[in-house]
Structures are given as C-alpha cells and as structure tokens.
Amino acid sequence: MARERQLSRRSLLGAAATAGAAALTAAGPASAATTTREADVAIVGAGLAGLTAARDLVAAGKSVVVLEARDRVGGRVLGLDLPGGGVTEGGGEFIGPTQDRIRALADSLGVQTFTTYNTGNNLLYKDGRRTPYATDGLLGSVPPIDAAGLANAAIVQAKLDDLAKGIPVDAPWTAAKAEEWDRQTFETWLRANAVIPSAKFLFDVACTSIFSAEPRELSFLFVLFYIAAAGDAAHPGTLERLTETAGGAQELRFVGGSQLVPIKLAATLGDRVVLGAPVRTIARSGDRYAVTADGITVTARRVVVAVPPPIAARITYDPLLPAARDQLTQRLPMASVGKAIALYDTPFWRADGLNGQVVSDTGVISSTFDNSPPDASFGALMGFIEADEARKLDAASEAEVRAAVLKDYTTYFGAKAASPTSFVLQRWNNETYTRGGPVSIAAPGVLTQYGPALREPVGGIHWAGTETSTYWMGFMDGAVRSGERVAKEVLAAL
C-alpha cells in the first residue's frame, strides 16, 4: 500500500512535469560552477509569486532566469514526503472562495482539489473540558462558549468586518482613520471591545490561527487590512472567510499536495529555473543589473525580487535601496509557525464522529485539522504550532516537540492518538530562507510610515510575493496575484 501511494503521487506529475523536474535537478549541480547568463528579467525566488511572474513574462516573449536559493521550488509551499509513502503539506495548504487566481493556476496545470474533511463535530477544549459541537447548527462553527461571550463576540466580529470595509486594499495607510488604528495593537483594541473573557479567548485563538502571531504583535490597521483583503473586488473581505472551513479559506486542498502547483509550473519553465542559487548581490551598472548568486550571475534589464521582505533585506544592493524601503523590510518580521503531522493507519477520530478540528485554550497545539488524503488510505492529524508556543520550541529537539504535540493530540482525541505510525514536523522559524511564516506582520506605525514602499519599484527592481498582494495577502492566492501584477508592471517598463 505504501508503494502504491508513492507511485500514485508520482503519476500526478505527468510526463511533462517529470521531464521538467529532471531538468531542474540537473540545473542544481550545474550552478556549482560560476556561469553567466543574460535575460530580460532576473527573478529572485521560485515560489508561487516568482514562478507566476516568469510564466507571464515568458508568454509575452521575454527571456527570464529564476534564481532559487533552495534545492526545490515552492517557497513557503512544501510537500513533506511521508515515511510510509505519500505526501502531506508542510506549508501553504488550503484554498477557498474568492481565491480564484491560485485555483485558475492549478486548473491550468491539471492539479485537482478536494474538500477538506469537515464531517462530524468540532472539539472545544477550554478550562480543562473537552466539548464536541456541531458545525451546522444555529451557531455554525462558533465554539459553544457562554451566552454572554457569544453575544459579545458577535458584536466584535460585526464591528471588525464593518471597519474593514473602509480599508483601501491597495493602500491601507490612506484609510480615514489609518493613523488612529495604526497607533494601537490588536490586543489594545480587543481589550476595549471583547470585554467578556470567553469572547476575548475566541479572538485570541482566531488571531494566532490566522497570523501565527499574538494580538499584541499586530497593528490594528494591519489586522483590518488583512480582513479587507480576504475577498476580491466583488466580495468584501470578512473575518468569517478567514476562519471558516466550509465556505472559508480552509475549504479545499490539493490532490497530491499543494507543492504540485509550483512543481508543475516550474516544469513548464525548464532550465530557466536555477536551484541552489541564493542571491547575494543586486548591482546596477548603467541600464542593466547584475544579479549574483552562488555559482551564477545573471545580467538583466529588470529584476523581480519575489521573496519575503526580511529575506529580501539580506541581499546587498548597489546602489543602496532608498531608506524607506530598507526601513520597511526591517519592520516586517515573519510570524512564528510550525506544522506537526501525526500519521495513523486510519483516521480513527472519524468513527468517533469527529472531523479532526480543535479549538483549544492550552497546550502546544491550539488548532488542528484532518490532513488525511482524499481516499483516507491513512489518517493524518495536523496541528499548528504558532506564535508564543512556536518560539518556546524553536530550540527544542524534534523528539521534545513530538512528545508535546502527541500529549495534546491524546488530550483531544484519546489514547489512540498517542501512538502514531510516524510523525513529520516542519518548523518554519528554523528554515534558512524563510525564518518564520506564514507571512510578514506589521506592528503599530509600520503601514502608515513605510507602507507606500511595499510595492514601489526602485529603479529597475520590482517587488513581488504574497506580502505585496492587495487581495489574499499572506495566502497562496496572494502570491499568485502578486506575480501576475509584477509581470504586468515589468512589461510596461520594458
């Protein structure tokens, strides 16, 4: 069975993707020797943003070279091979309504979706009590806290959605009350509005689940922008769309894992993608740029930097970037996240009437999902390790993390959860070329003071990546949108 699952995954790639992957593999060792290439556009980063930009530029007849530091494509989208065969998602995973750009890209590459398992009861673990609750009742998926808390939470959520409607997604720093909202943290605002402790608990969990950051770390303006961006031009963003499974951002998964999308996209680009080539310097000489990576230098008319802002800041630029751009990248740290997946022979929790989703006020893992494959040939429980909890474990061994995670899983799902067949862990804080995730976050004062530098080109250097997207910033869809936007921007300049 394990061999069958492994072969099935490979078959999904198709002949074209297999050939392309072989070309990419060959490009890695070749880059060890110092080489020089010329192109119209050099692209830094082979995540969804950089690869999408490359696709559109090539379609317009431009030559491109994509330089990727890792030995793989996908950036924050990563498939983890499982010891018994198969794959699970170590990074970006879910898509949902209004995320039509990632959906269109996947469709064009033949990558199919399936519905995130959502049948049965959710679990609330609060104050030491484990409470199953239905997600299709009057409260929907809202955990069954006390009546006063529910009433307060409903008011707070409605207020957040209403305020978010006034945020221009292309320039949140221009909102009418931008200065006022950017002077305070989300924690400060919640303390004044979520006045019932149980309501505050719901928003604390929602915050760490959405941002992998604590409310005290986030500008209130940034939170409102993030909510506003959870939609499209025809559908205003809502907090519910960010948090929900059915009808929300966690509605669908990709058959074979989300990394199939960038893998197949990279295959269409062939040897234009160079792996194992971390970019060290971007230097301008006349009307061209020399982009120097380990083993290769690309000279180009334009450069697209499609990596997270803190990683972009580690490149040496000549001439220096404008102070506003550099100061911006200094103030957009990555949030803190890891994903822990325990594998079992079967998704046993389903027989107990549970959908694998938990909301908890304690432990290393405060939210979980059923990450089993669509055929349920094995069971997979995935838990997010986020914000403060992730930072506490940054220096812990994998064995220590495993023990802490399984303790929580056993608390939530019973004794069967204590003995997985295998366990996989992805800690983005310790990932060399990401150092956190899922997104860069803004503290008070950042957007209003430095926000305009987020997408503004610097000479012939253009910026992409999910952080630069106007819709679905922080998600795979935002990465694709940013790639499409920057390709148009570059074509207009060439």
Tab-separated table of C-alpha atoms in Angstrom:
chain	number	residue	atom	x	y	z
A	1	MET	CA	0.000	0.000	0.000
A	2	ALA	CA	2.814	2.412	0.817
A	3	ARG	CA	4.412	1.730	-2.570
A	4	GLU	CA	1.089	2.222	-4.334
A	5	ARG	CA	0.600	5.622	-2.695
A	6	GLN	CA	4.092	6.715	-3.668
A	7	LEU	CA	3.613	5.691	-7.296
A	8	SER	CA	0.216	7.375	-7.351
A	9	ARG	CA	1.766	10.663	-6.244
A	10	ARG	CA	4.392	10.453	-8.950
A	11	SER	CA	1.796	9.733	-11.624
A	12	LEU	CA	0.062	13.001	-10.804
A	13	LEU	CA	3.039	14.948	-12.048
A	14	GLY	CA	2.585	13.700	-15.603
A	15	ALA	CA	5.184	13.272	-18.276
A	16	ALA	CA	5.818	16.993	-18.762
A	17	ALA	CA	6.338	17.639	-15.070
A	18	THR	CA	8.646	14.634	-14.757
A	19	ALA	CA	10.808	15.883	-17.591
A	20	GLY	CA	10.810	19.394	-16.178
A	21	ALA	CA	11.731	18.169	-12.716
A	22	ALA	CA	14.650	16.286	-14.226
A	23	ALA	CA	15.831	19.473	-15.918
A	24	LEU	CA	15.571	21.367	-12.632
A	25	THR	CA	17.515	18.689	-10.798
A	26	ALA	CA	20.235	18.904	-13.398
A	27	ALA	CA	20.360	22.690	-13.038
A	28	GLY	CA	21.335	22.446	-9.360
A	29	PRO	CA	24.753	20.792	-9.718
A	30	ALA	CA	25.465	22.787	-12.882
A	31	SER	CA	25.141	26.000	-10.897
A	32	ALA	CA	28.119	24.988	-8.742
A	33	ALA	CA	30.436	26.257	-11.494
A	34	THR	CA	30.492	30.008	-11.993
A	35	THR	CA	28.411	30.852	-15.037
A	36	THR	CA	26.944	33.995	-16.556
A	37	ARG	CA	23.564	34.271	-18.212
A	38	GLU	CA	21.695	37.145	-19.788
A	39	ALA	CA	17.961	37.747	-19.720
A	40	ASP	CA	15.389	40.462	-19.994
A	41	VAL	CA	14.338	39.781	-16.402
A	42	ALA	CA	16.068	38.105	-13.468
A	43	ILE	CA	13.684	36.775	-10.844
A	44	VAL	CA	14.774	36.099	-7.270
A	45	GLY	CA	12.743	33.299	-5.702
A	46	ALA	CA	10.938	30.289	-7.214
A	47	GLY	CA	7.873	30.384	-5.020
A	48	LEU	CA	4.410	30.881	-6.490
A	49	ALA	CA	4.997	34.617	-6.972
A	50	GLY	CA	8.295	34.318	-8.831
A	51	LEU	CA	7.177	31.378	-10.960
A	52	THR	CA	3.896	33.070	-11.897
A	53	ALA	CA	5.742	36.221	-12.926
A	54	ALA	CA	8.137	34.120	-15.002
A	55	ARG	CA	5.249	32.324	-16.709
A	56	ASP	CA	3.574	35.573	-17.732
A	57	LEU	CA	6.812	37.202	-18.883
A	58	VAL	CA	7.762	34.188	-20.992
A	59	ALA	CA	4.262	34.145	-22.500
A	60	ALA	CA	4.859	37.785	-23.515
A	61	GLY	CA	8.061	36.814	-25.305
A	62	LYS	CA	10.579	37.919	-22.678
A	63	SER	CA	13.592	35.933	-21.530
A	64	VAL	CA	13.834	35.167	-17.820
A	65	VAL	CA	16.088	33.393	-15.342
A	66	VAL	CA	14.658	32.422	-11.950
A	67	LEU	CA	17.212	32.043	-9.154
A	68	GLU	CA	16.138	29.942	-6.199
A	69	ALA	CA	18.227	29.521	-3.047
A	70	ARG	CA	16.772	26.149	-2.075
A	71	ASP	CA	17.131	22.819	-3.850
A	72	ARG	CA	13.397	22.877	-4.563
A	73	VAL	CA	10.700	25.201	-5.846
A	74	GLY	CA	7.649	26.388	-3.911
A	75	GLY	CA	8.989	28.685	-1.194
A	76	ARG	CA	6.511	28.529	1.671
A	77	VAL	CA	4.588	25.794	-0.183
A	78	LEU	CA	6.172	22.476	0.691
A	79	GLY	CA	5.200	18.832	0.376
A	80	LEU	CA	6.594	16.571	3.088
A	81	ASP	CA	7.286	13.010	1.962
A	82	LEU	CA	5.898	10.527	4.462
A	83	PRO	CA	7.923	7.555	5.730
A	84	GLY	CA	5.272	5.063	4.548
A	85	GLY	CA	4.751	6.723	1.198
A	86	GLY	CA	2.548	9.616	0.190
A	87	VAL	CA	2.840	13.298	0.959
A	88	THR	CA	1.393	15.913	3.289
A	89	GLU	CA	1.616	19.679	3.334
A	90	GLY	CA	4.295	21.327	5.431
A	91	GLY	CA	3.405	24.875	4.405
A	92	GLY	CA	0.622	26.623	2.454
A	93	GLU	CA	-2.197	24.142	2.084
A	94	PHE	CA	-5.774	25.404	1.842
A	95	ILE	CA	-7.737	27.490	-0.644
A	96	GLY	CA	-11.311	28.767	-0.618
A	97	PRO	CA	-13.917	31.109	-2.133
A	98	THR	CA	-12.631	34.229	-3.956
A	99	GLN	CA	-9.140	32.693	-4.181
A	100	ASP	CA	-9.655	32.378	-7.902
A	101	ARG	CA	-6.095	33.076	-9.091
A	102	ILE	CA	-4.476	30.092	-7.359
A	103	ARG	CA	-7.462	27.995	-8.427
A	104	ALA	CA	-7.077	29.071	-12.062
A	105	LEU	CA	-3.355	28.339	-11.969
A	106	ALA	CA	-3.905	24.876	-10.503
A	107	ASP	CA	-6.614	24.137	-13.064
A	108	SER	CA	-4.319	25.155	-15.914
A	109	LEU	CA	-1.699	22.702	-14.633
A	110	GLY	CA	-4.112	19.836	-14.058
A	111	VAL	CA	-3.819	19.876	-10.260
A	112	GLN	CA	-7.160	18.911	-8.763
A	113	THR	CA	-8.725	19.875	-5.455
A	114	PHE	CA	-10.756	18.000	-2.869
A	115	THR	CA	-12.844	19.170	0.057
A	116	THR	CA	-11.140	19.481	3.434
A	117	TYR	CA	-12.644	16.853	5.714
A	118	ASN	CA	-15.355	18.627	7.678
A	119	THR	CA	-17.916	15.943	8.535
A	120	GLY	CA	-18.804	15.473	12.183
A	121	ASN	CA	-18.195	17.510	15.298
A	122	ASN	CA	-15.511	20.045	16.090
A	123	LEU	CA	-13.916	19.966	19.533
A	124	LEU	CA	-13.605	22.804	22.019
A	125	TYR	CA	-11.031	22.238	24.755
A	126	LYS	CA	-11.341	25.004	27.316
A	127	ASP	CA	-10.786	25.236	31.052
A	128	GLY	CA	-9.845	21.544	31.078
A	129	ARG	CA	-13.122	20.446	29.480
A	130	ARG	CA	-13.499	18.700	26.127
A	131	THR	CA	-16.741	19.638	24.369
A	132	PRO	CA	-17.788	18.278	20.944
A	133	TYR	CA	-20.021	20.617	18.967
A	134	ALA	CA	-21.792	20.568	15.640
A	135	THR	CA	-20.790	22.986	12.885
A	136	ASP	CA	-24.150	23.066	11.112
A	137	GLY	CA	-26.350	24.401	13.920
A	138	LEU	CA	-27.511	27.910	14.728
A	139	LEU	CA	-24.016	28.951	15.792
A	140	GLY	CA	-22.288	27.455	12.756
A	141	SER	CA	-18.677	26.689	13.593
A	142	VAL	CA	-18.508	29.110	16.544
A	143	PRO	CA	-17.375	27.208	19.674
A	144	PRO	CA	-20.090	26.864	22.359
A	145	ILE	CA	-18.864	29.349	24.930
A	146	ASP	CA	-21.206	31.072	27.366
A	147	ALA	CA	-24.117	33.164	26.088
A	148	ALA	CA	-22.612	36.484	27.183
A	149	GLY	CA	-19.370	35.657	25.421
A	150	LEU	CA	-21.166	34.662	22.229
A	151	ALA	CA	-23.141	37.889	22.209
A	152	ASN	CA	-20.009	39.961	22.765
A	153	ALA	CA	-18.114	38.010	20.094
A	154	ALA	CA	-20.876	38.570	17.545
A	155	ILE	CA	-20.739	42.324	18.147
A	156	VAL	CA	-16.953	42.412	17.891
A	157	GLN	CA	-16.890	40.376	14.679
A	158	ALA	CA	-19.525	42.577	13.062
A	159	LYS	CA	-17.558	45.673	14.051
A	160	LEU	CA	-14.318	44.283	12.620
A	161	ASP	CA	-15.994	43.458	9.310
A	162	ASP	CA	-17.628	46.874	9.169
A	163	LEU	CA	-14.369	48.730	9.860
A	164	ALA	CA	-12.538	46.577	7.301
A	165	LYS	CA	-14.938	47.739	4.584
A	166	GLY	CA	-13.372	51.193	4.858
A	167	ILE	CA	-9.824	49.964	4.195
A	168	PRO	CA	-8.465	50.550	0.658
A	169	VAL	CA	-6.743	47.221	-0.026
A	170	ASP	CA	-4.196	48.820	-2.350
A	171	ALA	CA	-3.213	51.456	0.212
A	172	PRO	CA	-4.498	50.751	3.747
A	173	TRP	CA	-2.355	53.592	5.075
A	174	THR	CA	-4.745	56.046	3.354
A	175	ALA	CA	-7.835	54.918	5.289
A	176	ALA	CA	-9.706	57.724	7.009
A	177	LYS	CA	-8.646	56.570	10.482
A	178	ALA	CA	-5.380	54.936	9.474
A	179	GLU	CA	-3.271	56.949	11.905
A	180	GLU	CA	-5.575	56.192	14.825
A	181	TRP	CA	-5.761	52.467	14.041
A	182	ASP	CA	-2.039	52.180	13.372
A	183	ARG	CA	-1.199	53.676	16.770
A	184	GLN	CA	-2.622	50.683	18.634
A	185	THR	CA	-2.170	46.939	18.715
A	186	PHE	CA	-4.929	44.448	18.048
A	187	GLU	CA	-4.577	43.463	21.720
A	188	THR	CA	-5.358	47.011	22.864
A	189	TRP	CA	-8.438	47.173	20.648
A	190	LEU	CA	-9.675	43.741	21.751
A	191	ARG	CA	-9.313	44.607	25.432
A	192	ALA	CA	-11.605	47.594	24.882
A	193	ASN	CA	-14.162	45.667	22.797
A	194	ALA	CA	-14.038	41.927	23.604
A	195	VAL	CA	-14.854	42.620	27.237
A	196	ILE	CA	-16.172	39.129	28.107
A	197	PRO	CA	-13.230	36.782	28.771
A	198	SER	CA	-14.660	33.940	26.681
A	199	ALA	CA	-15.123	36.294	23.724
A	200	LYS	CA	-11.550	37.504	24.098
A	201	PHE	CA	-10.455	33.848	24.059
A	202	LEU	CA	-12.156	33.294	20.691
A	203	PHE	CA	-10.380	36.237	19.102
A	204	ASP	CA	-7.043	35.302	20.635
A	205	VAL	CA	-7.300	31.844	19.046
A	206	ALA	CA	-8.501	33.335	15.771
A	207	CYS	CA	-5.528	35.707	15.775
A	208	THR	CA	-2.892	33.038	16.305
A	209	SER	CA	-4.617	30.763	13.787
A	210	ILE	CA	-4.745	33.444	11.069
A	211	PHE	CA	-1.468	35.275	11.638
A	212	SER	CA	0.643	32.855	13.723
A	213	ALA	CA	1.199	35.908	15.909
A	214	GLU	CA	-0.165	37.207	19.210
A	215	PRO	CA	-2.618	40.135	19.219
A	216	ARG	CA	-0.015	42.293	20.992
A	217	GLU	CA	2.340	41.947	17.998
A	218	LEU	CA	-0.047	43.335	15.375
A	219	SER	CA	-1.095	46.804	14.367
A	220	PHE	CA	-4.874	47.113	14.433
A	221	LEU	CA	-4.697	48.736	10.993
A	222	PHE	CA	-2.798	45.700	9.710
A	223	VAL	CA	-5.496	43.375	11.072
A	224	LEU	CA	-8.250	45.408	9.403
A	225	PHE	CA	-6.355	45.346	6.112
A	226	TYR	CA	-5.916	41.577	6.356
A	227	ILE	CA	-9.653	41.148	6.837
A	228	ALA	CA	-10.402	43.533	3.961
A	229	ALA	CA	-8.055	41.551	1.729
A	230	ALA	CA	-9.916	38.270	2.375
A	231	GLY	CA	-12.105	38.661	-0.693
A	232	ASP	CA	-11.993	40.222	-4.128
A	233	ALA	CA	-13.307	43.273	-5.957
A	234	ALA	CA	-16.842	41.864	-5.944
A	235	HIS	CA	-16.824	40.326	-2.459
A	236	PRO	CA	-15.688	42.415	0.537
A	237	GLY	CA	-13.378	40.589	2.905
A	238	THR	CA	-14.740	39.206	6.154
A	239	LEU	CA	-13.253	37.669	9.276
A	240	GLU	CA	-15.517	34.648	8.801
A	241	ARG	CA	-13.967	33.936	5.383
A	242	LEU	CA	-10.546	33.841	7.040
A	243	THR	CA	-11.546	31.471	9.833
A	244	GLU	CA	-14.078	29.097	8.280
A	245	THR	CA	-13.510	25.706	6.705
A	246	ALA	CA	-16.703	25.252	4.649
A	247	GLY	CA	-17.182	28.477	2.719
A	248	GLY	CA	-13.895	29.853	4.000
A	249	ALA	CA	-10.164	29.905	3.375
A	250	GLN	CA	-9.737	26.291	4.568
A	251	GLU	CA	-12.400	24.790	2.283
A	252	LEU	CA	-10.261	22.895	-0.247
A	253	ARG	CA	-6.940	21.079	-0.505
A	254	PHE	CA	-4.898	19.916	-3.491
A	255	VAL	CA	-4.804	16.281	-4.532
A	256	GLY	CA	-1.189	15.174	-4.179
A	257	GLY	CA	-0.276	18.184	-2.048
A	258	SER	CA	-0.089	21.915	-2.732
A	259	GLN	CA	3.550	21.834	-3.847
A	260	LEU	CA	2.434	20.090	-7.034
A	261	VAL	CA	1.324	23.523	-8.277
A	262	PRO	CA	4.779	25.170	-8.203
A	263	ILE	CA	6.465	21.906	-9.257
A	264	LYS	CA	4.332	21.664	-12.387
A	265	LEU	CA	4.621	25.386	-13.061
A	266	ALA	CA	8.414	25.226	-12.790
A	267	ALA	CA	8.423	22.265	-15.171
A	268	THR	CA	6.911	24.472	-17.884
A	269	LEU	CA	9.846	26.862	-17.473
A	270	GLY	CA	12.551	24.207	-17.766
A	271	ASP	CA	16.138	25.387	-17.366
A	272	ARG	CA	15.019	28.972	-16.828
A	273	VAL	CA	14.792	27.927	-13.160
A	274	VAL	CA	18.132	27.524	-11.380
A	275	LEU	CA	18.107	25.824	-7.983
A	276	GLY	CA	20.682	26.021	-5.213
A	277	ALA	CA	21.452	29.629	-6.133
A	278	PRO	CA	20.947	32.003	-3.175
A	279	VAL	CA	21.223	35.588	-4.431
A	280	ARG	CA	23.865	37.637	-2.644
A	281	THR	CA	24.001	40.957	-4.523
A	282	ILE	CA	21.962	43.008	-6.964
A	283	ALA	CA	24.110	45.712	-8.554
A	284	ARG	CA	23.155	48.265	-11.170
A	285	SER	CA	25.528	49.210	-13.977
A	286	GLY	CA	24.083	51.655	-16.454
A	287	ASP	CA	20.744	50.348	-17.654
A	288	ARG	CA	21.365	46.745	-16.570
A	289	TYR	CA	21.573	44.805	-13.336
A	290	ALA	CA	23.967	42.076	-12.286
A	291	VAL	CA	22.214	39.598	-10.010
A	292	THR	CA	24.890	37.462	-8.391
A	293	ALA	CA	24.069	34.164	-6.718
A	294	ASP	CA	26.230	31.266	-5.622
A	295	GLY	CA	27.773	29.951	-8.823
A	296	ILE	CA	25.895	32.159	-11.277
A	297	THR	CA	25.489	35.796	-12.281
A	298	VAL	CA	22.540	36.933	-14.348
A	299	THR	CA	22.618	40.269	-16.161
A	300	ALA	CA	19.165	41.646	-16.880
A	301	ARG	CA	17.268	44.783	-17.758
A	302	ARG	CA	14.834	44.316	-14.885
A	303	VAL	CA	14.841	42.389	-11.610
A	304	VAL	CA	11.906	40.928	-9.699
A	305	VAL	CA	12.530	40.148	-6.033
A	306	ALA	CA	9.867	37.635	-5.022
A	307	VAL	CA	10.894	36.581	-1.516
A	308	PRO	CA	9.599	37.642	1.935
A	309	PRO	CA	10.632	41.195	2.919
A	310	PRO	CA	13.015	40.098	5.714
A	311	ILE	CA	14.795	37.754	3.298
A	312	ALA	CA	14.922	40.426	0.579
A	313	ALA	CA	16.635	42.665	3.143
A	314	ARG	CA	19.560	40.225	3.397
A	315	ILE	CA	20.564	40.828	-0.214
A	316	THR	CA	23.221	43.506	-0.779
A	317	TYR	CA	22.005	46.221	-3.156
A	318	ASP	CA	24.260	48.584	-5.106
A	319	PRO	CA	23.336	51.380	-5.086
A	320	LEU	CA	21.711	51.250	-1.666
A	321	LEU	CA	17.957	50.953	-1.523
A	322	PRO	CA	16.052	54.089	-0.508
A	323	ALA	CA	15.853	54.381	3.262
A	324	ALA	CA	12.071	53.965	3.283
A	325	ARG	CA	12.274	50.584	1.534
A	326	ASP	CA	15.084	49.322	3.746
A	327	GLN	CA	13.397	50.559	6.902
A	328	LEU	CA	10.179	48.834	5.812
A	329	THR	CA	11.897	45.462	5.483
A	330	GLN	CA	13.465	45.930	8.918
A	331	ARG	CA	9.970	46.305	10.363
A	332	LEU	CA	8.152	43.407	8.673
A	333	PRO	CA	9.318	40.312	10.577
A	334	MET	CA	7.994	36.865	9.814
A	335	ALA	CA	5.435	35.443	12.188
A	336	SER	CA	6.228	32.195	14.014
A	337	VAL	CA	4.797	28.865	12.865
A	338	GLY	CA	5.367	25.161	12.591
A	339	LYS	CA	3.214	22.263	11.434
A	340	ALA	CA	3.178	18.889	13.153
A	341	ILE	CA	1.551	15.926	11.404
A	342	ALA	CA	0.966	12.595	13.141
A	343	LEU	CA	0.211	9.613	10.870
A	344	TYR	CA	-2.058	6.705	11.753
A	345	ASP	CA	-3.280	3.572	9.976
A	346	THR	CA	-6.747	5.129	9.726
A	347	PRO	CA	-8.407	8.456	10.566
A	348	PHE	CA	-9.845	6.859	13.718
A	349	TRP	CA	-11.424	10.079	15.006
A	350	ARG	CA	-13.966	9.946	12.192
A	351	ALA	CA	-15.507	6.796	13.702
A	352	ASP	CA	-15.961	8.823	16.885
A	353	GLY	CA	-17.985	11.408	14.959
A	354	LEU	CA	-15.186	13.996	14.912
A	355	ASN	CA	-13.870	15.997	11.962
A	356	GLY	CA	-10.384	16.440	13.400
A	357	GLN	CA	-10.719	20.171	14.067
A	358	VAL	CA	-9.960	21.524	17.530
A	359	VAL	CA	-10.022	24.923	19.205
A	360	SER	CA	-8.075	24.926	22.469
A	361	ASP	CA	-7.038	27.361	25.179
A	362	THR	CA	-3.998	25.373	26.260
A	363	GLY	CA	-1.113	23.232	25.048
A	364	VAL	CA	1.402	23.489	22.237
A	365	ILE	CA	-1.324	22.928	19.619
A	366	SER	CA	-4.373	25.193	19.765
A	367	SER	CA	-5.882	24.287	16.368
A	368	THR	CA	-5.883	21.094	14.320
A	369	PHE	CA	-7.154	19.679	11.021
A	370	ASP	CA	-7.725	16.264	9.486
A	371	ASN	CA	-4.918	16.095	6.907
A	372	SER	CA	-5.749	12.631	5.621
A	373	PRO	CA	-5.637	12.044	1.847
A	374	PRO	CA	-8.923	12.044	-0.105
A	375	ASP	CA	-9.096	8.231	-0.145
A	376	ALA	CA	-8.491	8.030	3.632
A	377	SER	CA	-5.853	5.350	2.968
A	378	PHE	CA	-4.189	6.570	6.138
A	379	GLY	CA	-5.027	9.053	8.869
A	380	ALA	CA	-3.220	12.331	9.419
A	381	LEU	CA	-3.739	14.841	12.205
A	382	MET	CA	-2.131	18.212	11.519
A	383	GLY	CA	-1.620	20.791	14.216
A	384	PHE	CA	-0.296	24.338	14.001
A	385	ILE	CA	2.420	25.394	16.446
A	386	GLU	CA	2.123	29.159	16.465
A	387	ALA	CA	3.266	32.468	17.895
A	388	ASP	CA	4.479	32.210	21.505
A	389	GLU	CA	4.215	28.413	21.513
A	390	ALA	CA	6.333	28.144	18.361
A	391	ARG	CA	9.023	30.408	19.793
A	392	LYS	CA	9.167	28.384	23.009
A	393	LEU	CA	10.043	25.311	20.955
A	394	ASP	CA	12.495	26.838	18.489
A	395	ALA	CA	15.470	25.326	20.320
A	396	ALA	CA	13.732	22.095	21.328
A	397	SER	CA	14.662	18.779	19.748
A	398	GLU	CA	12.242	17.101	17.369
A	399	ALA	CA	11.698	14.385	19.991
A	400	GLU	CA	10.689	17.033	22.542
A	401	VAL	CA	8.303	18.673	20.096
A	402	ARG	CA	6.836	15.295	19.171
A	403	ALA	CA	6.175	14.453	22.811
A	404	ALA	CA	4.478	17.802	23.463
A	405	VAL	CA	2.324	17.550	20.335
A	406	LEU	CA	1.222	13.972	20.983
A	407	LYS	CA	0.306	14.893	24.541
A	408	ASP	CA	-2.114	17.471	23.126
A	409	TYR	CA	-3.462	15.104	20.479
A	410	THR	CA	-4.117	12.496	23.154
A	411	THR	CA	-5.948	15.061	25.269
A	412	TYR	CA	-8.145	15.970	22.320
A	413	PHE	CA	-8.666	12.613	20.558
A	414	GLY	CA	-7.974	9.915	23.134
A	415	ALA	CA	-5.395	7.187	23.728
A	416	LYS	CA	-5.208	6.108	20.061
A	417	ALA	CA	-3.585	9.448	19.216
A	418	ALA	CA	-0.607	8.663	21.449
A	419	SER	CA	0.841	6.039	19.088
A	420	PRO	CA	1.158	7.292	15.512
A	421	THR	CA	2.823	5.142	12.862
A	422	SER	CA	5.055	8.115	12.035
A	423	PHE	CA	5.425	11.830	12.697
A	424	VAL	CA	6.636	14.692	10.498
A	425	LEU	CA	7.472	18.222	11.518
A	426	GLN	CA	8.142	21.442	9.654
A	427	ARG	CA	9.422	24.384	11.720
A	428	TRP	CA	9.496	27.458	9.510
A	429	ASN	CA	11.265	29.582	12.126
A	430	ASN	CA	14.314	27.369	11.582
A	431	GLU	CA	14.050	27.307	7.772
A	432	THR	CA	17.124	29.099	6.369
A	433	TYR	CA	15.460	31.019	3.557
A	434	THR	CA	12.152	31.809	5.296
A	435	ARG	CA	12.773	32.115	9.059
A	436	GLY	CA	9.107	32.064	10.003
A	437	GLY	CA	5.690	32.182	8.475
A	438	PRO	CA	3.156	32.151	7.088
A	439	VAL	CA	3.552	35.866	6.422
A	440	SER	CA	5.369	39.036	7.420
A	441	ILE	CA	3.479	41.013	10.048
A	442	ALA	CA	3.253	44.732	10.809
A	443	ALA	CA	3.405	46.268	14.266
A	444	PRO	CA	1.939	49.719	15.035
A	445	GLY	CA	3.344	52.567	12.973
A	446	VAL	CA	4.712	50.475	10.120
A	447	LEU	CA	1.985	50.761	7.493
A	448	THR	CA	1.357	54.476	7.889
A	449	GLN	CA	5.041	55.376	7.893
A	450	TYR	CA	6.527	52.886	5.437
A	451	GLY	CA	3.638	51.186	3.630
A	452	PRO	CA	3.992	53.119	0.334
A	453	ALA	CA	7.405	51.455	-0.182
A	454	LEU	CA	5.873	47.979	-0.195
A	455	ARG	CA	5.309	47.716	-3.960
A	456	GLU	CA	7.039	50.853	-5.290
A	457	PRO	CA	9.789	49.810	-7.752
A	458	VAL	CA	13.319	51.003	-7.058
A	459	GLY	CA	14.734	51.834	-10.464
A	460	GLY	CA	14.538	48.546	-12.331
A	461	ILE	CA	13.943	46.430	-9.221
A	462	HIS	CA	10.344	45.291	-8.694
A	463	TRP	CA	8.805	43.609	-5.656
A	464	ALA	CA	6.533	40.577	-5.545
A	465	GLY	CA	5.483	37.961	-3.009
A	466	THR	CA	2.266	37.419	-1.084
A	467	GLU	CA	3.078	40.354	1.249
A	468	THR	CA	2.680	42.723	-1.712
A	469	SER	CA	-0.759	41.484	-2.759
A	470	THR	CA	-3.865	43.610	-2.386
A	471	TYR	CA	-6.152	40.589	-2.019
A	472	TRP	CA	-5.359	37.455	-0.010
A	473	MET	CA	-2.097	38.830	1.308
A	474	GLY	CA	-0.435	36.023	3.246
A	475	PHE	CA	-2.009	33.225	1.205
A	476	MET	CA	-1.059	31.240	-1.890
A	477	ASP	CA	-3.646	33.186	-3.862
A	478	GLY	CA	-1.961	36.437	-2.863
A	479	ALA	CA	1.382	35.107	-4.084
A	480	VAL	CA	-0.074	34.275	-7.494
A	481	ARG	CA	-1.812	37.645	-7.717
A	482	SER	CA	1.451	39.421	-6.913
A	483	GLY	CA	3.254	37.507	-9.648
A	484	GLU	CA	0.620	38.476	-12.187
A	485	ARG	CA	0.720	42.098	-11.081
A	486	VAL	CA	4.508	42.412	-11.181
A	487	ALA	CA	4.702	40.798	-14.631
A	488	LYS	CA	2.377	43.494	-15.994
A	489	GLU	CA	4.415	46.130	-14.207
A	490	VAL	CA	7.671	44.884	-15.730
A	491	LEU	CA	6.219	44.515	-19.229
A	492	ALA	CA	5.013	48.091	-19.096
A	493	ALA	CA	8.528	49.232	-18.173
A	494	LEU	CA	10.481	47.213	-20.751
